[in-house]
Amino acid sequence: MCGFLCCCDGLGQSRLLGAPRCLRGPSASGQKLLAKSRPCDPPGPTPSEPSAPSAPAAAAPAPRLSGSNHSGSPKPGTKRLPQALIVGVKKGGTRAVLEFIRVHPDVRALGTEPHFFDRNYGRGLDWYRSLMPRTLETQITLEKTPSYFVTQEAPRRIFNMSRDTKLIVVVRNPVTRAISDYTQTLSKKPDIPTFEGLSFRNRSLGLVDVSWNAIRIGMYALHLESWLRYFPLAQIHFVSGERLITDPAGEMGRIQDFLGIKRFITDKHFYFNKTKGFPCLKKPESTLLPRCLGKSKGRTHVQIDPEVIDQLREFYRPYNIKFYETVGQDFRWE
């Protein structure tokens, strides 16, 4: 984990796993993701290619291998397409899950959100693979982009990459999630309309504006239909954003079981920060202070009229019930 267990590069990759592979021809829209990527090293024969016959003249010095350590030997691992994805949802707790699971020695995850299956699909799978951290055969490659869950094309595109992909969805009370979403937007755009104004087309009639993304994301049952056309429920694991706060070790234990890896992350890795209101990571054997998520996590929510909250609870109730029935789990949001 960057700043906690290892040192990371510009793409959130552990230097313990090797430098990122040379990236080819990014367009202007991809410069932000690739700005810190290293330039291409001079080409040289790969291990699978036979070496060219020696020339009579003195040979030029061999090019430095990308990802070599100080001893000159290549760093281990291969860049692979992810076997698991955290696909949603925004403001549900996806960053916490990513940071927690990166503690596991059998998982390597991209630190940034590549938005491949929603915004950058046209760049191709080779571009996507080039962003991934290096992994050993025994390790899982994982990435997180919470907007995938509400992107209509994402399930088909992920299925076309690999029908065996394991999917993690972090869900949270949709009313609380919407307020958290609004709070984050308000911190960046203080002149936006009120939460109440954005939530309703006509509040007196109880007409909720489902075109507002903060409301629409919480209609989990609606979005899940798209995923079940391509993936069975057995390949989708639902994480409770509420239990991730109250029982992080329990939720992470179930995630580790779902990924088919040993339960390495336990209650010894967590410390509850009463100021922020959520758990922070710690090294069990270390005396260093626990590492909490960034300042943007744990913001105090905007105060909302209780009547507005009640109206939204009623709006979400049928969607929640259908979601519970579909996934076979009661998240107790009512």
PDB file of C-alpha atoms in Angstrom, residues 26-326:
ATOM      1  CA  PRO A  26      -1.330   7.826 -25.610  1.00  0.00           C
ATOM      2  CA  SER A  27      -3.798  10.384 -26.896  1.00  0.00           C
ATOM      3  CA  ALA A  28      -4.260  13.774 -25.294  1.00  0.00           C
ATOM      4  CA  SER A  29      -7.152  12.528 -23.145  1.00  0.00           C
ATOM      5  CA  GLY A  30      -4.945   9.877 -21.636  1.00  0.00           C
ATOM      6  CA  GLN A  31      -2.061  12.150 -20.680  1.00  0.00           C
ATOM      7  CA  LYS A  32      -3.247  12.533 -17.099  1.00  0.00           C
ATOM      8  CA  LEU A  33      -3.101   8.807 -16.437  1.00  0.00           C
ATOM      9  CA  LEU A  34       0.179   8.348 -18.244  1.00  0.00           C
ATOM     10  CA  ALA A  35       1.951  11.574 -17.353  1.00  0.00           C
ATOM     11  CA  LYS A  36       4.335   9.854 -14.984  1.00  0.00           C
ATOM     12  CA  SER A  37       4.955   6.779 -17.117  1.00  0.00           C
ATOM     13  CA  ARG A  38       8.575   6.148 -18.034  1.00  0.00           C
ATOM     14  CA  PRO A  39       9.718   6.566 -21.604  1.00  0.00           C
ATOM     15  CA  CYS A  40      10.398   3.535 -23.743  1.00  0.00           C
ATOM     16  CA  ASP A  41      13.723   1.824 -23.253  1.00  0.00           C
ATOM     17  CA  PRO A  42      15.702   0.828 -26.347  1.00  0.00           C
ATOM     18  CA  PRO A  43      14.402  -2.438 -27.768  1.00  0.00           C
ATOM     19  CA  GLY A  44      16.340  -5.621 -27.065  1.00  0.00           C
ATOM     20  CA  PRO A  45      15.788  -9.338 -27.628  1.00  0.00           C
ATOM     21  CA  THR A  46      13.214 -10.938 -25.354  1.00  0.00           C
ATOM     22  CA  PRO A  47      13.976 -14.174 -23.505  1.00  0.00           C
ATOM     23  CA  SER A  48      11.930 -16.085 -26.090  1.00  0.00           C
ATOM     24  CA  GLU A  49      13.870 -14.702 -29.059  1.00  0.00           C
ATOM     25  CA  PRO A  50      17.201 -16.141 -30.177  1.00  0.00           C
ATOM     26  CA  SER A  51      20.137 -13.785 -29.937  1.00  0.00           C
ATOM     27  CA  ALA A  52      21.530 -12.441 -33.190  1.00  0.00           C
ATOM     28  CA  PRO A  53      24.953 -13.754 -34.321  1.00  0.00           C
ATOM     29  CA  SER A  54      27.905 -11.792 -32.987  1.00  0.00           C
ATOM     30  CA  ALA A  55      29.229  -9.139 -35.360  1.00  0.00           C
ATOM     31  CA  PRO A  56      32.969  -8.954 -36.103  1.00  0.00           C
ATOM     32  CA  ALA A  57      33.159  -5.457 -34.738  1.00  0.00           C
ATOM     33  CA  ALA A  58      32.903  -4.688 -31.046  1.00  0.00           C
ATOM     34  CA  ALA A  59      29.292  -4.896 -29.906  1.00  0.00           C
ATOM     35  CA  ALA A  60      27.564  -1.821 -28.556  1.00  0.00           C
ATOM     36  CA  PRO A  61      26.714  -1.813 -24.846  1.00  0.00           C
ATOM     37  CA  ALA A  62      23.529  -3.729 -24.104  1.00  0.00           C
ATOM     38  CA  PRO A  63      20.488  -1.499 -23.445  1.00  0.00           C
ATOM     39  CA  ARG A  64      19.348  -1.185 -19.853  1.00  0.00           C
ATOM     40  CA  LEU A  65      16.362  -3.390 -19.174  1.00  0.00           C
ATOM     41  CA  SER A  66      13.232  -1.609 -18.034  1.00  0.00           C
ATOM     42  CA  GLY A  67      12.347  -2.771 -14.525  1.00  0.00           C
ATOM     43  CA  SER A  68      15.838  -3.952 -13.651  1.00  0.00           C
ATOM     44  CA  ASN A  69      17.179  -3.599 -10.153  1.00  0.00           C
ATOM     45  CA  HIS A  70      20.665  -2.404  -9.207  1.00  0.00           C
ATOM     46  CA  SER A  71      22.140  -5.857  -9.759  1.00  0.00           C
ATOM     47  CA  GLY A  72      20.971  -5.800 -13.379  1.00  0.00           C
ATOM     48  CA  SER A  73      18.469  -8.679 -13.076  1.00  0.00           C
ATOM     49  CA  PRO A  74      14.855  -8.106 -14.184  1.00  0.00           C
ATOM     50  CA  LYS A  75      12.278  -7.582 -11.489  1.00  0.00           C
ATOM     51  CA  PRO A  76       9.769 -10.428 -11.192  1.00  0.00           C
ATOM     52  CA  GLY A  77       6.211 -10.388 -12.390  1.00  0.00           C
ATOM     53  CA  THR A  78       4.100  -9.787 -15.475  1.00  0.00           C
ATOM     54  CA  LYS A  79       1.495  -7.175 -16.281  1.00  0.00           C
ATOM     55  CA  ARG A  80      -1.811  -8.981 -16.570  1.00  0.00           C
ATOM     56  CA  LEU A  81      -5.400  -7.994 -17.170  1.00  0.00           C
ATOM     57  CA  PRO A  82      -7.244  -7.888 -13.820  1.00  0.00           C
ATOM     58  CA  GLN A  83      -8.926 -11.016 -12.561  1.00  0.00           C
ATOM     59  CA  ALA A  84     -11.079  -8.981 -10.150  1.00  0.00           C
ATOM     60  CA  LEU A  85     -12.689  -5.540 -10.283  1.00  0.00           C
ATOM     61  CA  ILE A  86     -14.247  -3.244  -7.708  1.00  0.00           C
ATOM     62  CA  VAL A  87     -17.022  -1.919  -9.952  1.00  0.00           C
ATOM     63  CA  GLY A  88     -19.051   0.204  -7.550  1.00  0.00           C
ATOM     64  CA  VAL A  89     -20.561   2.163  -6.078  1.00  0.00           C
ATOM     65  CA  LYS A  90     -19.441   5.758  -5.779  1.00  0.00           C
ATOM     66  CA  LYS A  91     -19.370   6.983  -2.137  1.00  0.00           C
ATOM     67  CA  GLY A  92     -20.086   3.470  -0.935  1.00  0.00           C
ATOM     68  CA  GLY A  93     -16.641   2.673   0.492  1.00  0.00           C
ATOM     69  CA  THR A  94     -14.730   1.498  -2.590  1.00  0.00           C
ATOM     70  CA  ARG A  95     -11.542   3.382  -1.705  1.00  0.00           C
ATOM     71  CA  ALA A  96     -11.493   1.796   1.742  1.00  0.00           C
ATOM     72  CA  VAL A  97     -11.898  -1.692   0.249  1.00  0.00           C
ATOM     73  CA  LEU A  98      -9.101  -1.022  -2.228  1.00  0.00           C
ATOM     74  CA  GLU A  99      -6.684   0.259   0.411  1.00  0.00           C
ATOM     75  CA  PHE A 100      -7.548  -2.557   2.820  1.00  0.00           C
ATOM     76  CA  ILE A 101      -7.186  -5.372   0.257  1.00  0.00           C
ATOM     77  CA  ARG A 102      -3.834  -4.013  -0.949  1.00  0.00           C
ATOM     78  CA  VAL A 103      -2.378  -5.068   2.389  1.00  0.00           C
ATOM     79  CA  HIS A 104      -2.729  -8.681   1.256  1.00  0.00           C
ATOM     80  CA  PRO A 105       0.488 -10.147  -0.200  1.00  0.00           C
ATOM     81  CA  ASP A 106      -1.487 -12.087  -2.824  1.00  0.00           C
ATOM     82  CA  VAL A 107      -3.157  -8.978  -4.264  1.00  0.00           C
ATOM     83  CA  ARG A 108      -1.689  -6.205  -6.399  1.00  0.00           C
ATOM     84  CA  ALA A 109      -3.978  -3.319  -7.289  1.00  0.00           C
ATOM     85  CA  LEU A 110      -3.852  -0.197  -9.399  1.00  0.00           C
ATOM     86  CA  GLY A 111      -4.051   2.861  -7.148  1.00  0.00           C
ATOM     87  CA  THR A 112      -5.796   5.167  -9.631  1.00  0.00           C
ATOM     88  CA  GLU A 113      -9.134   4.689 -11.375  1.00  0.00           C
ATOM     89  CA  PRO A 114      -8.403   3.907 -15.049  1.00  0.00           C
ATOM     90  CA  HIS A 115     -12.036   4.261 -16.210  1.00  0.00           C
ATOM     91  CA  PHE A 116     -11.280   1.812 -18.996  1.00  0.00           C
ATOM     92  CA  PHE A 117     -14.696   0.203 -19.366  1.00  0.00           C
ATOM     93  CA  ASP A 118     -16.564   3.521 -19.363  1.00  0.00           C
ATOM     94  CA  ARG A 119     -14.331   6.313 -20.740  1.00  0.00           C
ATOM     95  CA  ASN A 120     -11.202   4.748 -22.247  1.00  0.00           C
ATOM     96  CA  TYR A 121     -12.443   1.555 -23.867  1.00  0.00           C
ATOM     97  CA  GLY A 122     -11.342   2.733 -27.296  1.00  0.00           C
ATOM     98  CA  ARG A 123      -7.691   2.599 -26.216  1.00  0.00           C
ATOM     99  CA  GLY A 124      -7.788  -1.179 -26.246  1.00  0.00           C
ATOM    100  CA  LEU A 125      -6.838  -3.984 -23.874  1.00  0.00           C
ATOM    101  CA  ASP A 126      -3.098  -3.578 -24.475  1.00  0.00           C
ATOM    102  CA  TRP A 127      -3.297  -0.012 -23.138  1.00  0.00           C
ATOM    103  CA  TYR A 128      -5.357  -1.217 -20.192  1.00  0.00           C
ATOM    104  CA  ARG A 129      -2.899  -4.013 -19.403  1.00  0.00           C
ATOM    105  CA  SER A 130       0.020  -1.589 -19.551  1.00  0.00           C
ATOM    106  CA  LEU A 131      -1.409   0.298 -16.554  1.00  0.00           C
ATOM    107  CA  MET A 132      -1.509  -2.743 -14.316  1.00  0.00           C
ATOM    108  CA  PRO A 133       1.062  -3.580 -11.622  1.00  0.00           C
ATOM    109  CA  ARG A 134       3.367  -6.528 -12.159  1.00  0.00           C
ATOM    110  CA  THR A 135       2.164  -9.705 -10.497  1.00  0.00           C
ATOM    111  CA  LEU A 136       3.427 -13.220  -9.925  1.00  0.00           C
ATOM    112  CA  GLU A 137       1.413 -16.236 -11.067  1.00  0.00           C
ATOM    113  CA  THR A 138       0.083 -16.670  -7.536  1.00  0.00           C
ATOM    114  CA  GLN A 139      -1.100 -13.057  -7.191  1.00  0.00           C
ATOM    115  CA  ILE A 140      -4.365 -11.394  -8.194  1.00  0.00           C
ATOM    116  CA  THR A 141      -4.436  -8.201 -10.266  1.00  0.00           C
ATOM    117  CA  LEU A 142      -7.246  -5.835  -9.238  1.00  0.00           C
ATOM    118  CA  GLU A 143      -8.492  -2.368 -10.126  1.00  0.00           C
ATOM    119  CA  LYS A 144     -11.261  -0.068  -8.874  1.00  0.00           C
ATOM    120  CA  THR A 145     -13.551   2.230 -10.860  1.00  0.00           C
ATOM    121  CA  PRO A 146     -16.906   2.711  -9.069  1.00  0.00           C
ATOM    122  CA  SER A 147     -18.643   4.282 -12.073  1.00  0.00           C
ATOM    123  CA  TYR A 148     -18.593   0.916 -13.870  1.00  0.00           C
ATOM    124  CA  PHE A 149     -21.642  -0.249 -11.907  1.00  0.00           C
ATOM    125  CA  VAL A 150     -23.887   2.392 -13.472  1.00  0.00           C
ATOM    126  CA  THR A 151     -22.351   2.233 -16.969  1.00  0.00           C
ATOM    127  CA  GLN A 152     -24.664   0.343 -19.328  1.00  0.00           C
ATOM    128  CA  GLU A 153     -21.859  -0.985 -21.548  1.00  0.00           C
ATOM    129  CA  ALA A 154     -19.498  -2.054 -18.738  1.00  0.00           C
ATOM    130  CA  PRO A 155     -20.883  -5.564 -18.046  1.00  0.00           C
ATOM    131  CA  ARG A 156     -20.643  -6.633 -21.699  1.00  0.00           C
ATOM    132  CA  ARG A 157     -17.178  -5.142 -22.104  1.00  0.00           C
ATOM    133  CA  ILE A 158     -15.863  -6.837 -18.963  1.00  0.00           C
ATOM    134  CA  PHE A 159     -17.451 -10.123 -20.034  1.00  0.00           C
ATOM    135  CA  ASN A 160     -15.702  -9.845 -23.405  1.00  0.00           C
ATOM    136  CA  MET A 161     -12.375  -9.377 -21.570  1.00  0.00           C
ATOM    137  CA  SER A 162     -12.985 -12.421 -19.354  1.00  0.00           C
ATOM    138  CA  ARG A 163     -16.205 -14.133 -18.409  1.00  0.00           C
ATOM    139  CA  ASP A 164     -14.452 -15.376 -15.245  1.00  0.00           C
ATOM    140  CA  THR A 165     -13.844 -11.879 -13.836  1.00  0.00           C
ATOM    141  CA  LYS A 166     -14.805 -11.563 -10.173  1.00  0.00           C
ATOM    142  CA  LEU A 167     -16.793  -8.425  -9.364  1.00  0.00           C
ATOM    143  CA  ILE A 168     -16.961  -6.566  -6.046  1.00  0.00           C
ATOM    144  CA  VAL A 169     -19.792  -4.082  -5.408  1.00  0.00           C
ATOM    145  CA  VAL A 170     -19.711  -1.929  -2.263  1.00  0.00           C
ATOM    146  CA  VAL A 171     -23.214  -0.699  -1.450  1.00  0.00           C
ATOM    147  CA  ARG A 172     -24.508   1.696   1.156  1.00  0.00           C
ATOM    148  CA  ASN A 173     -27.860   3.093   2.278  1.00  0.00           C
ATOM    149  CA  PRO A 174     -28.848   4.944  -0.917  1.00  0.00           C
ATOM    150  CA  VAL A 175     -30.111   8.018   0.950  1.00  0.00           C
ATOM    151  CA  THR A 176     -26.879   8.348   2.945  1.00  0.00           C
ATOM    152  CA  ARG A 177     -24.905   7.663  -0.226  1.00  0.00           C
ATOM    153  CA  ALA A 178     -26.724  10.459  -2.099  1.00  0.00           C
ATOM    154  CA  ILE A 179     -26.074  12.940   0.728  1.00  0.00           C
ATOM    155  CA  SER A 180     -22.389  11.957   0.777  1.00  0.00           C
ATOM    156  CA  ASP A 181     -22.237  12.369  -3.004  1.00  0.00           C
ATOM    157  CA  TYR A 182     -23.798  15.831  -2.747  1.00  0.00           C
ATOM    158  CA  THR A 183     -21.451  16.807   0.102  1.00  0.00           C
ATOM    159  CA  GLN A 184     -18.441  15.929  -2.051  1.00  0.00           C
ATOM    160  CA  THR A 185     -19.759  17.919  -5.020  1.00  0.00           C
ATOM    161  CA  LEU A 186     -20.605  20.884  -2.809  1.00  0.00           C
ATOM    162  CA  SER A 187     -17.004  21.011  -1.550  1.00  0.00           C
ATOM    163  CA  LYS A 188     -15.884  21.544  -5.150  1.00  0.00           C
ATOM    164  CA  LYS A 189     -18.813  23.616  -6.432  1.00  0.00           C
ATOM    165  CA  PRO A 190     -20.240  25.665  -3.548  1.00  0.00           C
ATOM    166  CA  ASP A 191     -22.752  27.459  -5.800  1.00  0.00           C
ATOM    167  CA  ILE A 192     -24.759  24.367  -6.789  1.00  0.00           C
ATOM    168  CA  PRO A 193     -28.487  24.172  -5.894  1.00  0.00           C
ATOM    169  CA  THR A 194     -29.633  22.692  -2.594  1.00  0.00           C
ATOM    170  CA  PHE A 195     -29.848  18.949  -2.069  1.00  0.00           C
ATOM    171  CA  GLU A 196     -33.620  19.221  -1.805  1.00  0.00           C
ATOM    172  CA  GLY A 197     -33.825  21.179  -5.048  1.00  0.00           C
ATOM    173  CA  LEU A 198     -31.798  18.611  -6.956  1.00  0.00           C
ATOM    174  CA  SER A 199     -33.576  15.589  -5.464  1.00  0.00           C
ATOM    175  CA  PHE A 200     -37.133  16.434  -6.506  1.00  0.00           C
ATOM    176  CA  ARG A 201     -38.957  17.437  -9.654  1.00  0.00           C
ATOM    177  CA  ASN A 202     -41.899  18.299  -7.406  1.00  0.00           C
ATOM    178  CA  ARG A 203     -41.363  17.804  -3.704  1.00  0.00           C
ATOM    179  CA  SER A 204     -44.971  18.521  -2.690  1.00  0.00           C
ATOM    180  CA  LEU A 205     -46.074  15.650  -4.940  1.00  0.00           C
ATOM    181  CA  GLY A 206     -43.117  13.506  -3.897  1.00  0.00           C
ATOM    182  CA  LEU A 207     -41.761  13.305  -7.449  1.00  0.00           C
ATOM    183  CA  VAL A 208     -38.076  12.379  -7.195  1.00  0.00           C
ATOM    184  CA  ASP A 209     -35.745  13.456  -9.997  1.00  0.00           C
ATOM    185  CA  VAL A 210     -34.166  10.178 -11.108  1.00  0.00           C
ATOM    186  CA  SER A 211     -32.155  11.989 -13.768  1.00  0.00           C
ATOM    187  CA  TRP A 212     -29.873  13.375 -11.037  1.00  0.00           C
ATOM    188  CA  ASN A 213     -26.974  10.981 -10.853  1.00  0.00           C
ATOM    189  CA  ALA A 214     -26.729  11.153  -7.047  1.00  0.00           C
ATOM    190  CA  ILE A 215     -30.258   9.733  -6.868  1.00  0.00           C
ATOM    191  CA  ARG A 216     -29.993   7.312  -9.779  1.00  0.00           C
ATOM    192  CA  ILE A 217     -26.847   5.534  -8.506  1.00  0.00           C
ATOM    193  CA  GLY A 218     -28.740   4.342  -5.419  1.00  0.00           C
ATOM    194  CA  MET A 219     -31.308   2.443  -7.512  1.00  0.00           C
ATOM    195  CA  TYR A 220     -29.125  -0.645  -7.151  1.00  0.00           C
ATOM    196  CA  ALA A 221     -31.691  -3.208  -8.315  1.00  0.00           C
ATOM    197  CA  LEU A 222     -32.073  -1.363 -11.609  1.00  0.00           C
ATOM    198  CA  HIS A 223     -28.338  -1.349 -12.365  1.00  0.00           C
ATOM    199  CA  LEU A 224     -27.835  -4.928 -11.216  1.00  0.00           C
ATOM    200  CA  GLU A 225     -30.125  -6.195 -13.995  1.00  0.00           C
ATOM    201  CA  SER A 226     -27.504  -5.230 -16.589  1.00  0.00           C
ATOM    202  CA  TRP A 227     -24.794  -7.225 -14.784  1.00  0.00           C
ATOM    203  CA  LEU A 228     -26.908 -10.359 -14.353  1.00  0.00           C
ATOM    204  CA  ARG A 229     -27.313 -10.598 -18.126  1.00  0.00           C
ATOM    205  CA  TYR A 230     -23.613 -11.468 -18.309  1.00  0.00           C
ATOM    206  CA  PHE A 231     -22.457 -12.667 -14.876  1.00  0.00           C
ATOM    207  CA  PRO A 232     -24.000 -15.101 -12.382  1.00  0.00           C
ATOM    208  CA  LEU A 233     -24.536 -13.916  -8.823  1.00  0.00           C
ATOM    209  CA  ALA A 234     -21.787 -16.290  -7.697  1.00  0.00           C
ATOM    210  CA  GLN A 235     -19.265 -14.031  -9.447  1.00  0.00           C
ATOM    211  CA  ILE A 236     -20.513 -10.839  -7.765  1.00  0.00           C
ATOM    212  CA  HIS A 237     -19.726 -10.088  -4.124  1.00  0.00           C
ATOM    213  CA  PHE A 238     -21.678  -7.368  -2.330  1.00  0.00           C
ATOM    214  CA  VAL A 239     -19.974  -5.497   0.490  1.00  0.00           C
ATOM    215  CA  SER A 240     -21.959  -3.545   3.080  1.00  0.00           C
ATOM    216  CA  GLY A 241     -20.553  -0.026   3.364  1.00  0.00           C
ATOM    217  CA  GLU A 242     -22.041   0.204   6.859  1.00  0.00           C
ATOM    218  CA  ARG A 243     -20.466  -3.037   8.093  1.00  0.00           C
ATOM    219  CA  LEU A 244     -17.179  -2.008   6.487  1.00  0.00           C
ATOM    220  CA  ILE A 245     -17.094   0.727   9.156  1.00  0.00           C
ATOM    221  CA  THR A 246     -18.412  -1.233  12.133  1.00  0.00           C
ATOM    222  CA  ASP A 247     -16.756  -4.574  11.332  1.00  0.00           C
ATOM    223  CA  PRO A 248     -13.984  -4.045   8.761  1.00  0.00           C
ATOM    224  CA  ALA A 249     -12.234  -7.333   9.561  1.00  0.00           C
ATOM    225  CA  GLY A 250     -15.449  -9.292   9.022  1.00  0.00           C
ATOM    226  CA  GLU A 251     -16.192  -7.642   5.677  1.00  0.00           C
ATOM    227  CA  MET A 252     -12.601  -8.032   4.510  1.00  0.00           C
ATOM    228  CA  GLY A 253     -12.647 -11.680   5.578  1.00  0.00           C
ATOM    229  CA  ARG A 254     -15.607 -12.320   3.293  1.00  0.00           C
ATOM    230  CA  ILE A 255     -13.888 -10.463   0.442  1.00  0.00           C
ATOM    231  CA  GLN A 256     -10.773 -12.605   0.872  1.00  0.00           C
ATOM    232  CA  ASP A 257     -12.928 -15.746   0.807  1.00  0.00           C
ATOM    233  CA  PHE A 258     -14.619 -14.531  -2.384  1.00  0.00           C
ATOM    234  CA  LEU A 259     -11.259 -13.916  -4.060  1.00  0.00           C
ATOM    235  CA  GLY A 260     -10.061 -17.373  -3.005  1.00  0.00           C
ATOM    236  CA  ILE A 261      -7.125 -16.141  -0.916  1.00  0.00           C
ATOM    237  CA  LYS A 262      -6.216 -16.840   2.695  1.00  0.00           C
ATOM    238  CA  ARG A 263      -7.560 -14.601   5.450  1.00  0.00           C
ATOM    239  CA  PHE A 264      -4.431 -12.541   5.942  1.00  0.00           C
ATOM    240  CA  ILE A 265      -6.219  -9.255   6.797  1.00  0.00           C
ATOM    241  CA  THR A 266      -7.746  -9.542  10.272  1.00  0.00           C
ATOM    242  CA  ASP A 267      -8.870  -7.323  13.131  1.00  0.00           C
ATOM    243  CA  LYS A 268      -5.188  -6.811  14.000  1.00  0.00           C
ATOM    244  CA  HIS A 269      -4.919  -4.545  10.938  1.00  0.00           C
ATOM    245  CA  PHE A 270      -7.564  -2.025  12.038  1.00  0.00           C
ATOM    246  CA  TYR A 271      -7.898   0.844  14.437  1.00  0.00           C
ATOM    247  CA  PHE A 272     -11.132   2.853  14.681  1.00  0.00           C
ATOM    248  CA  ASN A 273     -10.591   6.595  14.365  1.00  0.00           C
ATOM    249  CA  LYS A 274     -13.361   8.260  16.396  1.00  0.00           C
ATOM    250  CA  THR A 275     -12.628  11.677  14.883  1.00  0.00           C
ATOM    251  CA  LYS A 276     -13.057  10.536  11.288  1.00  0.00           C
ATOM    252  CA  GLY A 277     -15.654   7.936  12.122  1.00  0.00           C
ATOM    253  CA  PHE A 278     -14.133   5.013  10.235  1.00  0.00           C
ATOM    254  CA  PRO A 279     -11.367   2.430  10.654  1.00  0.00           C
ATOM    255  CA  CYS A 280      -7.721   3.104   9.808  1.00  0.00           C
ATOM    256  CA  LEU A 281      -5.035   0.625   8.831  1.00  0.00           C
ATOM    257  CA  LYS A 282      -2.085  -0.345  10.967  1.00  0.00           C
ATOM    258  CA  LYS A 283       0.766  -2.817  10.790  1.00  0.00           C
ATOM    259  CA  PRO A 284       0.199  -5.392  13.548  1.00  0.00           C
ATOM    260  CA  GLU A 285       3.929  -5.563  14.321  1.00  0.00           C
ATOM    261  CA  SER A 286       4.576  -1.805  14.081  1.00  0.00           C
ATOM    262  CA  THR A 287       4.485   0.975  16.660  1.00  0.00           C
ATOM    263  CA  LEU A 288       3.786   3.568  13.945  1.00  0.00           C
ATOM    264  CA  LEU A 289       0.503   5.466  13.992  1.00  0.00           C
ATOM    265  CA  PRO A 290      -2.360   3.891  12.015  1.00  0.00           C
ATOM    266  CA  ARG A 291      -2.757   5.141   8.436  1.00  0.00           C
ATOM    267  CA  CYS A 292      -6.162   6.658   7.697  1.00  0.00           C
ATOM    268  CA  LEU A 293      -7.729   7.508   4.361  1.00  0.00           C
ATOM    269  CA  GLY A 294      -7.382  11.011   2.936  1.00  0.00           C
ATOM    270  CA  LYS A 295      -9.029  14.244   4.055  1.00  0.00           C
ATOM    271  CA  SER A 296     -11.824  13.801   1.526  1.00  0.00           C
ATOM    272  CA  LYS A 297     -12.998  10.712   3.444  1.00  0.00           C
ATOM    273  CA  GLY A 298     -15.126  11.153   6.537  1.00  0.00           C
ATOM    274  CA  ARG A 299     -16.441  14.626   5.685  1.00  0.00           C
ATOM    275  CA  THR A 300     -19.277  15.896   7.858  1.00  0.00           C
ATOM    276  CA  HIS A 301     -22.424  15.566   5.762  1.00  0.00           C
ATOM    277  CA  VAL A 302     -24.628  18.502   4.879  1.00  0.00           C
ATOM    278  CA  GLN A 303     -27.638  18.778   7.192  1.00  0.00           C
ATOM    279  CA  ILE A 304     -30.790  17.728   5.340  1.00  0.00           C
ATOM    280  CA  ASP A 305     -34.427  18.289   6.336  1.00  0.00           C
ATOM    281  CA  PRO A 306     -35.614  15.038   8.023  1.00  0.00           C
ATOM    282  CA  GLU A 307     -38.819  15.158   5.939  1.00  0.00           C
ATOM    283  CA  VAL A 308     -36.720  15.088   2.758  1.00  0.00           C
ATOM    284  CA  ILE A 309     -34.850  12.065   4.085  1.00  0.00           C
ATOM    285  CA  ASP A 310     -38.155  10.294   4.864  1.00  0.00           C
ATOM    286  CA  GLN A 311     -39.438  11.008   1.349  1.00  0.00           C
ATOM    287  CA  LEU A 312     -36.310   9.575  -0.216  1.00  0.00           C
ATOM    288  CA  ARG A 313     -36.474   6.502   2.028  1.00  0.00           C
ATOM    289  CA  GLU A 314     -39.978   5.831   0.731  1.00  0.00           C
ATOM    290  CA  PHE A 315     -38.777   6.318  -2.843  1.00  0.00           C
ATOM    291  CA  TYR A 316     -35.929   3.838  -2.459  1.00  0.00           C
ATOM    292  CA  ARG A 317     -37.898   1.244  -0.458  1.00  0.00           C
ATOM    293  CA  PRO A 318     -39.179  -0.837  -3.419  1.00  0.00           C
ATOM    294  CA  TYR A 319     -35.750  -0.738  -5.092  1.00  0.00           C
ATOM    295  CA  ASN A 320     -34.095  -1.830  -1.842  1.00  0.00           C
ATOM    296  CA  ILE A 321     -36.522  -4.712  -1.311  1.00  0.00           C
ATOM    297  CA  LYS A 322     -35.982  -5.959  -4.860  1.00  0.00           C
ATOM    298  CA  PHE A 323     -32.226  -5.667  -4.386  1.00  0.00           C
ATOM    299  CA  TYR A 324     -32.360  -7.663  -1.133  1.00  0.00           C
ATOM    300  CA  GLU A 325     -34.421 -10.385  -2.801  1.00  0.00           C
ATOM    301  CA  THR A 326     -32.131 -10.582  -5.826  1.00  0.00           C
TER     302      THR A 326
END
